[in-house]
PDB file of C-alpha atoms and ligand atoms in Angstrom:
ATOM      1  CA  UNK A   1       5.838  22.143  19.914  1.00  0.00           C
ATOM      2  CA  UNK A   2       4.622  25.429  19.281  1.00  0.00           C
ATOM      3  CA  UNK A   3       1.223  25.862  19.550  1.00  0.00           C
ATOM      4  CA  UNK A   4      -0.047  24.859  16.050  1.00  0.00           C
ATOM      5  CA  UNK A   5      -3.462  25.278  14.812  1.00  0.00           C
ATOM      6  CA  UNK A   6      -5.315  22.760  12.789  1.00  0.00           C
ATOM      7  CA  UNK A   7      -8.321  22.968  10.821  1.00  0.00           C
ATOM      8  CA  UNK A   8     -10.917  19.898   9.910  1.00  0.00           C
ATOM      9  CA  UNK A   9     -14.032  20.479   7.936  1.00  0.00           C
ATOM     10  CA  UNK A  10     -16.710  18.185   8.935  1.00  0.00           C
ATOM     11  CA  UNK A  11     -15.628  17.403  12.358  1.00  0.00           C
ATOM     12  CA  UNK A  12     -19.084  16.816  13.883  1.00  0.00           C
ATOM     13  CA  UNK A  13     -18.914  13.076  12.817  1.00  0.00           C
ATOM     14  CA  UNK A  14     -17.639  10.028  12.022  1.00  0.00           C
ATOM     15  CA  UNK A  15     -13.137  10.544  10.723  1.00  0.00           C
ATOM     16  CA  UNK A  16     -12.943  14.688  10.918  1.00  0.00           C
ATOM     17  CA  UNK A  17     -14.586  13.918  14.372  1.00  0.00           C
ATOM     18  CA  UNK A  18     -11.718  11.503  15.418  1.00  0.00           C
ATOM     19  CA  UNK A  19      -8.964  13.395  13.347  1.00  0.00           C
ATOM     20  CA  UNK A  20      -9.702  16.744  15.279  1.00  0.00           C
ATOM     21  CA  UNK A  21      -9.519  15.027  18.497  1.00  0.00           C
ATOM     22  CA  UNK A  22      -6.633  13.589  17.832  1.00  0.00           C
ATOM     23  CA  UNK A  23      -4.788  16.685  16.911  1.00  0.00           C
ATOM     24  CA  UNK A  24      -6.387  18.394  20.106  1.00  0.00           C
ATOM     25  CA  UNK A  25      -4.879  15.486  22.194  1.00  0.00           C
ATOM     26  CA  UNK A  26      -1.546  16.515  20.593  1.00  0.00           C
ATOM     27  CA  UNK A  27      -1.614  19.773  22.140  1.00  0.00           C
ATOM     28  CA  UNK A  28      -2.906  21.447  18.567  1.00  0.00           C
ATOM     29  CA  UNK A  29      -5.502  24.528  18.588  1.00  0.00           C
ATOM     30  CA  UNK A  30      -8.710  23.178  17.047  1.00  0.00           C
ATOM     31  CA  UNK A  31     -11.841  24.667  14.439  1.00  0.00           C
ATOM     32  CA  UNK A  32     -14.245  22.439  14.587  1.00  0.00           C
ATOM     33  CA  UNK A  33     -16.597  22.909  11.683  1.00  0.00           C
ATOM     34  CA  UNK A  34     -20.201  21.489  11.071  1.00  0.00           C
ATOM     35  CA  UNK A  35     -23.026  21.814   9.010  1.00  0.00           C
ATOM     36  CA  UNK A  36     -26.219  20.508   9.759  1.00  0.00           C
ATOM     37  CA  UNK A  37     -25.040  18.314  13.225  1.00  0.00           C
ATOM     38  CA  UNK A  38     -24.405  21.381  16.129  1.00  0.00           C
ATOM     39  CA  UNK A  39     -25.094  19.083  19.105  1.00  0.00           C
ATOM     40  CA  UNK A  40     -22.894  16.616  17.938  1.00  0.00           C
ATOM     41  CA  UNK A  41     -19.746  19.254  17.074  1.00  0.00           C
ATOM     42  CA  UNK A  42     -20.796  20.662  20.674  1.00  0.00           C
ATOM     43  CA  UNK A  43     -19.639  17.094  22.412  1.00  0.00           C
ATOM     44  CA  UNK A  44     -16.443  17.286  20.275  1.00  0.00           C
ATOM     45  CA  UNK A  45     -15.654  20.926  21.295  1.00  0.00           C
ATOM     46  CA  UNK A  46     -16.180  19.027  25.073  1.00  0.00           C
ATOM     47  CA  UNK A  47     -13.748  16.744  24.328  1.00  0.00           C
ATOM     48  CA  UNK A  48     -11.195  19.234  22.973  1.00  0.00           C
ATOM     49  CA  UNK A  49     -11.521  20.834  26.211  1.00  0.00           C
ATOM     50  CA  UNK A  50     -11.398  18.004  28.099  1.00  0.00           C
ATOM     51  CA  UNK A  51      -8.096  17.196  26.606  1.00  0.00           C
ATOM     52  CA  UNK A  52      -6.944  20.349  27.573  1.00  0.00           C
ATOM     53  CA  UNK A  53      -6.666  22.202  24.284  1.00  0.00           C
ATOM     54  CA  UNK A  54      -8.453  24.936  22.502  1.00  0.00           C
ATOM     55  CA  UNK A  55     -10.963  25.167  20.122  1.00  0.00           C
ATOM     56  CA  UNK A  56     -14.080  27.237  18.081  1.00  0.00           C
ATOM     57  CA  UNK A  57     -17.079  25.612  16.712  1.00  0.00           C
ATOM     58  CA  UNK A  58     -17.878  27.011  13.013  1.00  0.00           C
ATOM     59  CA  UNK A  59     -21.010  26.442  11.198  1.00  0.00           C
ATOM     60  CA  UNK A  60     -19.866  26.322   7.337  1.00  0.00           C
ATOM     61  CA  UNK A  61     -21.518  24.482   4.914  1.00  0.00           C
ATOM     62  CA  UNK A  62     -17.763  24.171   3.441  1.00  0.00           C
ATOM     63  CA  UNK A  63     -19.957  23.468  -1.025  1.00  0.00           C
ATOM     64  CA  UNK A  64     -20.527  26.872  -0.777  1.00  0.00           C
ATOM     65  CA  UNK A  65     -17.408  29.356  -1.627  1.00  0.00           C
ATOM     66  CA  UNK A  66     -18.621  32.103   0.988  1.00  0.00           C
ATOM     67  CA  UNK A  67     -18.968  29.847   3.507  1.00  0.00           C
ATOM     68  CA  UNK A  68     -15.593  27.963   3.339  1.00  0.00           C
ATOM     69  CA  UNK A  69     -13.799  31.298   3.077  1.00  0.00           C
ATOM     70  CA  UNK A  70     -15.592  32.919   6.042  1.00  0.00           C
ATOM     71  CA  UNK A  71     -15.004  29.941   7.935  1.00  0.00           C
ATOM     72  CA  UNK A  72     -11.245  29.953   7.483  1.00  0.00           C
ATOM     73  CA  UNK A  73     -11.417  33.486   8.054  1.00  0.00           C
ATOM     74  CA  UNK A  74     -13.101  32.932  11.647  1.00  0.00           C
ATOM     75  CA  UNK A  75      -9.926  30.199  12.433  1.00  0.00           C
ATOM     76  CA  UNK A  76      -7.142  32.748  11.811  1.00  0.00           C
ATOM     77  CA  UNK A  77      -8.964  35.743  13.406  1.00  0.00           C
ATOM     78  CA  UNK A  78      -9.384  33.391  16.536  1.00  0.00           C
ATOM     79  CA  UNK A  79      -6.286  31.838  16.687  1.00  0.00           C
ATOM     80  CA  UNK A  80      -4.137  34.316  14.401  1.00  0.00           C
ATOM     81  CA  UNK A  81      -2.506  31.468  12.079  1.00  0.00           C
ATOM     82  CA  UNK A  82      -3.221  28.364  10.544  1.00  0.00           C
ATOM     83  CA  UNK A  83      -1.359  26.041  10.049  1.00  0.00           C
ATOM     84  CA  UNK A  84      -2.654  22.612   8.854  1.00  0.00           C
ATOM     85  CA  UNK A  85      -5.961  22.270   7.130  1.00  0.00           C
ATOM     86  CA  UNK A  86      -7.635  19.057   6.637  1.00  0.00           C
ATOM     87  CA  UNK A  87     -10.479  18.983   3.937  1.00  0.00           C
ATOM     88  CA  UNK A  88     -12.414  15.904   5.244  1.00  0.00           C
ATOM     89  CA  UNK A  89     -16.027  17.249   4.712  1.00  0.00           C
ATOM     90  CA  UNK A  90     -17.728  15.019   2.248  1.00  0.00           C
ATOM     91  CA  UNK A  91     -20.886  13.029   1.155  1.00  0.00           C
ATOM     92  CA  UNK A  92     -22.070  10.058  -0.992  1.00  0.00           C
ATOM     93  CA  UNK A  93     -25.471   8.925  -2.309  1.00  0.00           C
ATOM     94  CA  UNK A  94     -24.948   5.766  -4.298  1.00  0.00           C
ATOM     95  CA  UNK A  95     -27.040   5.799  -7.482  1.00  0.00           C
ATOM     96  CA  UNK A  96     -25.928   4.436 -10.742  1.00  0.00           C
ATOM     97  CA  UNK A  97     -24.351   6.597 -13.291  1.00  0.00           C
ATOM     98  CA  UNK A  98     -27.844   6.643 -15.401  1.00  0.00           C
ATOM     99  CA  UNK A  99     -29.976   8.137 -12.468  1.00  0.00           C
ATOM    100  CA  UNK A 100     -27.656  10.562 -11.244  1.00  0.00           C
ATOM    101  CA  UNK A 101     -29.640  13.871 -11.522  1.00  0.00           C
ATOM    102  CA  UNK A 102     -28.090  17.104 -12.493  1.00  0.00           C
ATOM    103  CA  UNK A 103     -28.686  18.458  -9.197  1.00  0.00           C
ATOM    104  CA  UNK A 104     -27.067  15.475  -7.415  1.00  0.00           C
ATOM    105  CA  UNK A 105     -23.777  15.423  -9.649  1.00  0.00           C
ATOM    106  CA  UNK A 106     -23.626  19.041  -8.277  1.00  0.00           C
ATOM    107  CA  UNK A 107     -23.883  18.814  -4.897  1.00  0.00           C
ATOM    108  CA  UNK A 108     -21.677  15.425  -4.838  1.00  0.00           C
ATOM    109  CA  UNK A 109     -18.584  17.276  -6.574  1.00  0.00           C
ATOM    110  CA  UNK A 110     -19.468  20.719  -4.797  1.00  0.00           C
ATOM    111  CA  UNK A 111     -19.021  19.003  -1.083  1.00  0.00           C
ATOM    112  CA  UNK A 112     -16.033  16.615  -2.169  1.00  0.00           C
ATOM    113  CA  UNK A 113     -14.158  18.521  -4.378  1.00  0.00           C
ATOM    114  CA  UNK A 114     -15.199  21.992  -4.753  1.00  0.00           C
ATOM    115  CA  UNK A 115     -14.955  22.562  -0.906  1.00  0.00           C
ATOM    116  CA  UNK A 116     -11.106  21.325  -1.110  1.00  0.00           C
ATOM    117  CA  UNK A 117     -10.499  24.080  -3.434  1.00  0.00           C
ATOM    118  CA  UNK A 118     -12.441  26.811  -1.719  1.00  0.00           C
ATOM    119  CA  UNK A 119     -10.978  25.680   1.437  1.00  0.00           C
ATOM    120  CA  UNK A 120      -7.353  25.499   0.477  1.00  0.00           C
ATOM    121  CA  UNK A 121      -7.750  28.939  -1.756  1.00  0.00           C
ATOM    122  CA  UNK A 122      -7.828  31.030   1.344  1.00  0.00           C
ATOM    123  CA  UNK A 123      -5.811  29.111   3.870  1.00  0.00           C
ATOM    124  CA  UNK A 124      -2.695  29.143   1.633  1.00  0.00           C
ATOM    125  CA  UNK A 125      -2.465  32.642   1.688  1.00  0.00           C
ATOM    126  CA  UNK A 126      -1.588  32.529   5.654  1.00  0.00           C
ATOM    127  CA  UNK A 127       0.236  29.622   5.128  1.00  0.00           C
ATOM    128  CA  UNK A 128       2.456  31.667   3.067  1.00  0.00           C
ATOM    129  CA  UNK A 129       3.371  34.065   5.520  1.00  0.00           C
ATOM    130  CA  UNK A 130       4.743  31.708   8.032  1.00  0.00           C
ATOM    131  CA  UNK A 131       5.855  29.884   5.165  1.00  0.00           C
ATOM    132  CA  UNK A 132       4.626  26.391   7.192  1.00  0.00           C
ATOM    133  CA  UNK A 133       1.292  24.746   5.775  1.00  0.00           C
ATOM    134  CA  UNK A 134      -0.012  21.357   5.730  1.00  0.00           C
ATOM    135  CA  UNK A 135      -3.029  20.753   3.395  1.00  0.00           C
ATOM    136  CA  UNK A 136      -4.270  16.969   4.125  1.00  0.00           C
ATOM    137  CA  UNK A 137      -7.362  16.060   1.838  1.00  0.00           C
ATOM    138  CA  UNK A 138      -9.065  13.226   1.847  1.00  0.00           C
ATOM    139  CA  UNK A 139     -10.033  11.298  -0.928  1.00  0.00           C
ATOM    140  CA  UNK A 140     -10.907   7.623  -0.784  1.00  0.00           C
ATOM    141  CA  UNK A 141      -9.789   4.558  -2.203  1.00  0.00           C
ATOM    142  CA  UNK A 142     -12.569   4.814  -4.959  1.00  0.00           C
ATOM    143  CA  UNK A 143     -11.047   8.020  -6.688  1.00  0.00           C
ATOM    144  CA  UNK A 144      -8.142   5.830  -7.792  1.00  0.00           C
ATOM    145  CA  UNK A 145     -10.214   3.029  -8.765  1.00  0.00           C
ATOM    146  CA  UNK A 146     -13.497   4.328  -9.653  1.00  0.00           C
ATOM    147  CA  UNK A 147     -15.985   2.229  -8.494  1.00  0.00           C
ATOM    148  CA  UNK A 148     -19.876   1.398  -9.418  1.00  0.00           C
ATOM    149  CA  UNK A 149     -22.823   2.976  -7.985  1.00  0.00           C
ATOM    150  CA  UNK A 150     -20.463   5.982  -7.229  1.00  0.00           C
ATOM    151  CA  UNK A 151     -19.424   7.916 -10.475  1.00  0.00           C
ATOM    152  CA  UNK A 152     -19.847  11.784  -8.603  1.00  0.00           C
ATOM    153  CA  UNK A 153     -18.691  10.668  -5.831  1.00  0.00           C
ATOM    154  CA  UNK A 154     -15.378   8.563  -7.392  1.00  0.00           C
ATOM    155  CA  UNK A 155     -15.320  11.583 -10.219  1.00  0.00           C
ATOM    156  CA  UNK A 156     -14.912  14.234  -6.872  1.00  0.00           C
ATOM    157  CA  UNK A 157     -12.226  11.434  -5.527  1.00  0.00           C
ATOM    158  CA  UNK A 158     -10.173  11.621  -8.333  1.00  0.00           C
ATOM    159  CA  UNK A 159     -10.219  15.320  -8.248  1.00  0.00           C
ATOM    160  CA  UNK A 160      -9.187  15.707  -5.281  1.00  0.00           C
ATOM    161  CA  UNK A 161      -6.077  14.116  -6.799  1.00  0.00           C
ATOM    162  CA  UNK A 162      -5.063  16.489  -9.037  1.00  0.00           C
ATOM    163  CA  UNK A 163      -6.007  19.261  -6.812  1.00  0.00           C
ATOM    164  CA  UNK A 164      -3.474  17.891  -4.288  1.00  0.00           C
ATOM    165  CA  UNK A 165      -0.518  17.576  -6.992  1.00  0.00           C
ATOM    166  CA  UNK A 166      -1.311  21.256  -8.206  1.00  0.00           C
ATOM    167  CA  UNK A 167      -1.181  22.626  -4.675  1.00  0.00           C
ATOM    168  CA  UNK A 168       1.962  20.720  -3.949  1.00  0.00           C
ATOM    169  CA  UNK A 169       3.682  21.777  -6.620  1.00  0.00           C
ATOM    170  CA  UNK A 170       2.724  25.450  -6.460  1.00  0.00           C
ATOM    171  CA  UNK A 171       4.023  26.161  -2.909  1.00  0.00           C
ATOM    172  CA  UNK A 172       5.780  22.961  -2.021  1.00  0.00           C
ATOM    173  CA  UNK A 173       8.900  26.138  -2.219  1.00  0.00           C
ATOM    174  CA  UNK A 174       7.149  28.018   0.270  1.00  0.00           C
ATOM    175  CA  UNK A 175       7.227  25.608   3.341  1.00  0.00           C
ATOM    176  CA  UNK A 176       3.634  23.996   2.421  1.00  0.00           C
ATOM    177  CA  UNK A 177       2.818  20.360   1.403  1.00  0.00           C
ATOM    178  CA  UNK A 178      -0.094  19.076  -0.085  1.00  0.00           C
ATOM    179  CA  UNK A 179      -1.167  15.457   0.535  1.00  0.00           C
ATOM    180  CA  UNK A 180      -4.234  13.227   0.116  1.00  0.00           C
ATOM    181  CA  UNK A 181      -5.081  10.120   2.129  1.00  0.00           C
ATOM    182  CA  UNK A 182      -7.414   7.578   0.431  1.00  0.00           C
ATOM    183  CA  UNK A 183      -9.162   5.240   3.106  1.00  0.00           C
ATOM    184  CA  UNK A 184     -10.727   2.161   1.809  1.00  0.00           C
ATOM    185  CA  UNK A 185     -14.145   1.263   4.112  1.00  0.00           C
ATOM    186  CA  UNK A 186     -13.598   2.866   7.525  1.00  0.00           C
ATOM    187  CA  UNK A 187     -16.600   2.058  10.384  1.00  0.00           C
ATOM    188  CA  UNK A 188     -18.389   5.509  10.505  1.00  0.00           C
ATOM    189  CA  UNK A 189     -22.374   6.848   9.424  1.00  0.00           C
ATOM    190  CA  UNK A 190     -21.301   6.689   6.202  1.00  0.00           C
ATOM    191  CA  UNK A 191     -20.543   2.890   5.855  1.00  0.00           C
ATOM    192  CA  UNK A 192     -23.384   1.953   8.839  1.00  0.00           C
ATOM    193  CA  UNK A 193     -26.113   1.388   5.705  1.00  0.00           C
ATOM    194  CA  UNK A 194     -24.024  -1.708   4.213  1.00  0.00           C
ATOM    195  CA  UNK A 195     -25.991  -5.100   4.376  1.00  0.00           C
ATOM    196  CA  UNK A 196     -24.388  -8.057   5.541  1.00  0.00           C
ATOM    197  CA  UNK A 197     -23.747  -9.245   1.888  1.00  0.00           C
ATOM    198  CA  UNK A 198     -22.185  -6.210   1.086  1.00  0.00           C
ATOM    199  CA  UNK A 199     -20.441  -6.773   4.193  1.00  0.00           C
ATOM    200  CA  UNK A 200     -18.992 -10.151   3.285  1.00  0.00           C
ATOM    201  CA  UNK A 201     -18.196  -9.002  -0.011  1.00  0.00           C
ATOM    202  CA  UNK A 202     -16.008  -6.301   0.935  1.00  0.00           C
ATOM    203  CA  UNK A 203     -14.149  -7.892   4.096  1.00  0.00           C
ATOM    204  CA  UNK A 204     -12.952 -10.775   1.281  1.00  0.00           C
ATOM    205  CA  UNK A 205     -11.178  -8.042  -0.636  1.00  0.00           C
ATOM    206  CA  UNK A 206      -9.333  -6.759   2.868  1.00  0.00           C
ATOM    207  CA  UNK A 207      -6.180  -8.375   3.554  1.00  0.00           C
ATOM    208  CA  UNK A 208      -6.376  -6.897   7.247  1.00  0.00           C
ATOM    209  CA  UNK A 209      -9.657  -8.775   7.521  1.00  0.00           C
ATOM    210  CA  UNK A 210     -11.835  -5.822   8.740  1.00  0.00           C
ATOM    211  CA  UNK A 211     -13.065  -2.872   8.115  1.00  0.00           C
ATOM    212  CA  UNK A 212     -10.812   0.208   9.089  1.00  0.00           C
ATOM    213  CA  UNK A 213     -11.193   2.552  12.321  1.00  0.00           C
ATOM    214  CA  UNK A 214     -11.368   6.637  11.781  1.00  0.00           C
ATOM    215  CA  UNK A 215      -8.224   6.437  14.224  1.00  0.00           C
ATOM    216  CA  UNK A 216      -6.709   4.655  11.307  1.00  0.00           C
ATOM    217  CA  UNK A 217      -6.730   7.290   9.211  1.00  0.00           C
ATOM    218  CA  UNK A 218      -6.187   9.902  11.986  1.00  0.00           C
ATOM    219  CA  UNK A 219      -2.882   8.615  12.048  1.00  0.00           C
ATOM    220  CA  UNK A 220      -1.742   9.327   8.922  1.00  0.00           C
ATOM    221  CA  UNK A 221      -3.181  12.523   8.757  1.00  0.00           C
ATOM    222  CA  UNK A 222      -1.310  13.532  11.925  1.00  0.00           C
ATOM    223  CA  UNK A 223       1.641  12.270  10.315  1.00  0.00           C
ATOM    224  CA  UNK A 224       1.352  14.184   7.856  1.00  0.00           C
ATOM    225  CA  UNK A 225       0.869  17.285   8.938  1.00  0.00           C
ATOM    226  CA  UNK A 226       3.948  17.178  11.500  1.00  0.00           C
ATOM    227  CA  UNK A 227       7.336  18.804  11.127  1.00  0.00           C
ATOM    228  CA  UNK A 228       8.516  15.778  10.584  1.00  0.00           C
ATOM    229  CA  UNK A 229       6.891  15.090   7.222  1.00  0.00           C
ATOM    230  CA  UNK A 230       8.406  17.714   5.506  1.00  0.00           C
ATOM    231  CA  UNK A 231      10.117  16.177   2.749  1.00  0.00           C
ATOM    232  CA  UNK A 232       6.449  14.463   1.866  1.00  0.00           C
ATOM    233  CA  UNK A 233       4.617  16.024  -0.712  1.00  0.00           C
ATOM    234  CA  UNK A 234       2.345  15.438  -3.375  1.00  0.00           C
ATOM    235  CA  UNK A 235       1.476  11.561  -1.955  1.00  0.00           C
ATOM    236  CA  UNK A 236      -1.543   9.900  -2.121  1.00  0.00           C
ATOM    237  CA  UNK A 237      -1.819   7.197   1.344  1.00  0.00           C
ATOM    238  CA  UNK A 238      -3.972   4.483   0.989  1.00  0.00           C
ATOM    239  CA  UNK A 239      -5.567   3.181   4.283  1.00  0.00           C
ATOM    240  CA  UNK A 240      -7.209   0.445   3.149  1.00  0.00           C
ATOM    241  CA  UNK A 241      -5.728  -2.821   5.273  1.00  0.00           C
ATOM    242  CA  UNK A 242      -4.636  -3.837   2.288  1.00  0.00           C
ATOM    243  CA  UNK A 243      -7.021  -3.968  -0.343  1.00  0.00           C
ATOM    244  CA  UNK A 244      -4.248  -3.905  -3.155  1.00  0.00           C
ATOM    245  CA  UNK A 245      -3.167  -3.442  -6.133  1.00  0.00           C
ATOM    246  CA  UNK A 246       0.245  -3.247  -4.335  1.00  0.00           C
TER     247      UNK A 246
HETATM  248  P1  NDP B   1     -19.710  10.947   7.869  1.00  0.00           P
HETATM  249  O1  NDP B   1     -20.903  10.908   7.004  1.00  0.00           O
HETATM  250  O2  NDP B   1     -19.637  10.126   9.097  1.00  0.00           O
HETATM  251  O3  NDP B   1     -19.419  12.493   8.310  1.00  0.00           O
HETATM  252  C1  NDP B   1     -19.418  13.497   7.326  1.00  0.00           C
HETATM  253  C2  NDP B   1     -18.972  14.806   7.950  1.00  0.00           C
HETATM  254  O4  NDP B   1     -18.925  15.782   6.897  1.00  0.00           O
HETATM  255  C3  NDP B   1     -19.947  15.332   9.006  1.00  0.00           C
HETATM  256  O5  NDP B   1     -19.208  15.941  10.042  1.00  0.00           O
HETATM  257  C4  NDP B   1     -20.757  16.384   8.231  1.00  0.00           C
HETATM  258  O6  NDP B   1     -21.201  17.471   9.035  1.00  0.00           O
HETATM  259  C5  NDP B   1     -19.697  16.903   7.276  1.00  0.00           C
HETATM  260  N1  NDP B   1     -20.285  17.560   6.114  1.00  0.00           N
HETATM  261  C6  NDP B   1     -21.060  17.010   5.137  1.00  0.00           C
HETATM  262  N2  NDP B   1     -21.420  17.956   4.251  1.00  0.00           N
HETATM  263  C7  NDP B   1     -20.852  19.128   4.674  1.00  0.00           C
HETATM  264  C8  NDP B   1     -20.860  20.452   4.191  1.00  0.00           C
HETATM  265  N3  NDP B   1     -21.504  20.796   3.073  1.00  0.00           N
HETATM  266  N4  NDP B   1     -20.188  21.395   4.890  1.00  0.00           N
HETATM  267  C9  NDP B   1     -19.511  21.074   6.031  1.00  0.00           C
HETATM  268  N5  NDP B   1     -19.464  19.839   6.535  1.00  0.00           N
HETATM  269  C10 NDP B   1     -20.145  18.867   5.862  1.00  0.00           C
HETATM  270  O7  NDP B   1     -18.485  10.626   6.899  1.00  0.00           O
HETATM  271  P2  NDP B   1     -17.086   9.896   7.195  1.00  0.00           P
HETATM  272  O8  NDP B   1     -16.547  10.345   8.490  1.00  0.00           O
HETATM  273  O9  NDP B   1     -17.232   8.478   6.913  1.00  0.00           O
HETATM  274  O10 NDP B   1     -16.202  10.506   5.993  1.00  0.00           O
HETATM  275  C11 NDP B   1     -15.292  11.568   6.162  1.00  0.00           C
HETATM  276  C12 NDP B   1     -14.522  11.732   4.861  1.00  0.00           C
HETATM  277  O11 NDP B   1     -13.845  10.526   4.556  1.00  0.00           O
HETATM  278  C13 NDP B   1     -15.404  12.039   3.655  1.00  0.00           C
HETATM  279  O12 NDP B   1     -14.756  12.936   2.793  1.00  0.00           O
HETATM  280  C14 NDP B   1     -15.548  10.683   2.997  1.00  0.00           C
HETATM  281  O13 NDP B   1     -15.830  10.796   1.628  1.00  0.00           O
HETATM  282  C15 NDP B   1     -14.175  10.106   3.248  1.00  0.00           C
HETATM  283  N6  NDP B   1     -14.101   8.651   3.166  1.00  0.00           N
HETATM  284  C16 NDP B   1     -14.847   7.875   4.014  1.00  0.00           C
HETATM  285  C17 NDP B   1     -14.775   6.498   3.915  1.00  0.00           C
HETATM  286  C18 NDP B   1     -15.562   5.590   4.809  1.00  0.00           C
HETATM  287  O14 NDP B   1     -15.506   4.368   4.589  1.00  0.00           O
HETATM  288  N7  NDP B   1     -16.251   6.065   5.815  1.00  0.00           N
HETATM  289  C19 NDP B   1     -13.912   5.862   2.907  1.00  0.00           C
HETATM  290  C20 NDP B   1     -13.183   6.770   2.087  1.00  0.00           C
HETATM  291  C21 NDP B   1     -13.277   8.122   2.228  1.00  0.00           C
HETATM  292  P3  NDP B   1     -22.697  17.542   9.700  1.00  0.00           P
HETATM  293  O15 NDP B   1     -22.967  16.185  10.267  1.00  0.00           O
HETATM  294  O16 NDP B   1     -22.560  18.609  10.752  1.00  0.00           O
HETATM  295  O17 NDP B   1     -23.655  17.950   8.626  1.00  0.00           O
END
């Protein structure tokens, strides 16, 4: 394989942590991107190494337009392409829909879905001119299904949807795809605050019988973003164990 670069916002952490190692252990060139965690995208850059590929650590707080471009910016000047993107930066802060404040909404739909956008905005344009790109977002199972406790953060989901159809339909001519994968609960920080009631509840409602890995989804989204996966665009991938509806 030629040397191909990949891209994973929030990779300090929890799946963009295990997807960008992943991709490093397949011989890809890495950015690493943070935003508030630089010790802990520091170990992943040793890890990268340690698997014997390259890498750059980027602080980008990926809500902010600026930010996002700059940081794609600093992956092609370093590596002089790009060539698969993953927009896996996100948060949650479950609140019902009633106490949602403004300010909240905002920064829930500005770090889901408005950082996909940014993001994919200016790494399309070098996609284009080796007329390869793979743009893998993901979105989760809730932004097909909505769920309670979670209307920014399902809202963002589901936009993230349509954002991926657009793309792939825009340049799916031009070499590029445009994916999503939507993960049901995968062990990471951002599941760690479930009770043991919420717990039970959930692993009822998984056929698999357990919650999912972040190498789980790193699969897929190193599927995806092979040669071999050409002819897929436009999908959304659930990897859920089999939470249904089938
Ligand atoms: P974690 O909370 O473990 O990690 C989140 C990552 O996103 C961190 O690396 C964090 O960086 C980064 N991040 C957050 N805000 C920003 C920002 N503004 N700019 C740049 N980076 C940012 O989350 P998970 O690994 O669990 O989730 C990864 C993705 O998968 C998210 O999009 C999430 O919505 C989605 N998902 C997760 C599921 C799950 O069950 N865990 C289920 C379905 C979807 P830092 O620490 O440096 O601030």
């Amino acid at each position: 394989m030629q040397e191909r670069v990949a891209l994973v916002t929030g990779s300090s952490r929890g799946i963009g942590r295990t997807i960008a190692l992943s991709f490093a252990r397949r011989g890809y060139q890495v950015v690493i991107n943070y935003h508030r965690n630089r010790e802990q995208a520091e170990e992943v850059m040793a890890e990268v190494n340690a698997a014997g590929s390259r890498g750059i650590l980027v602080r980008a707080d990926v809500s902010q337009a600026g930010e996002a471009r700059e940081l794609i910016e600093a992956g092609v000047k370093e590596f002089g392409r790009l060539d698969v993107l993953v927009n896996n930066a996100g948060i949650n802060h479950d609140q019902l829909m009633l106490r949602i404040q403004d300010e909240e909404w905002e920064r829930v739909i500005n770090t889901n879905l408005s950082s996909t956008f940014y993001c994919s905005r200016a790494a399309v344009k070098h996609m284009f001119k080796k007329r390869f790109g793979r743009i893998i977002n993901i979105s989760s199972v809730v932004g097909i299904s909505g769920n309670a406790g979670q209307a920014h953060y399902a809202a963002a989901k589901s936009g993230l949807l349509g954002l991926t159809y657009s793309i792939a339909r825009e340049y799916g001519s031009r070499g590029i795809t445009a994916n999503a994968v939507a993960p049901g609960y995968i062990e990471s920080d951002m599941t760690a605050s479930l009770n043991a009631e919420q717990r039970r509840h959930i692993l009822s409602g998984i056929a698999a019988g357990r919650l999912g890995k972040p190498e789980d989804v790193a699969a897929v989204v190193l599927f995806l973003a092979s040669a071999e996966a050409s002819y897929v665009n436009g999908q959304v991938i659930r990897v859920d164990g089999g939470m249904g509806p089938f």
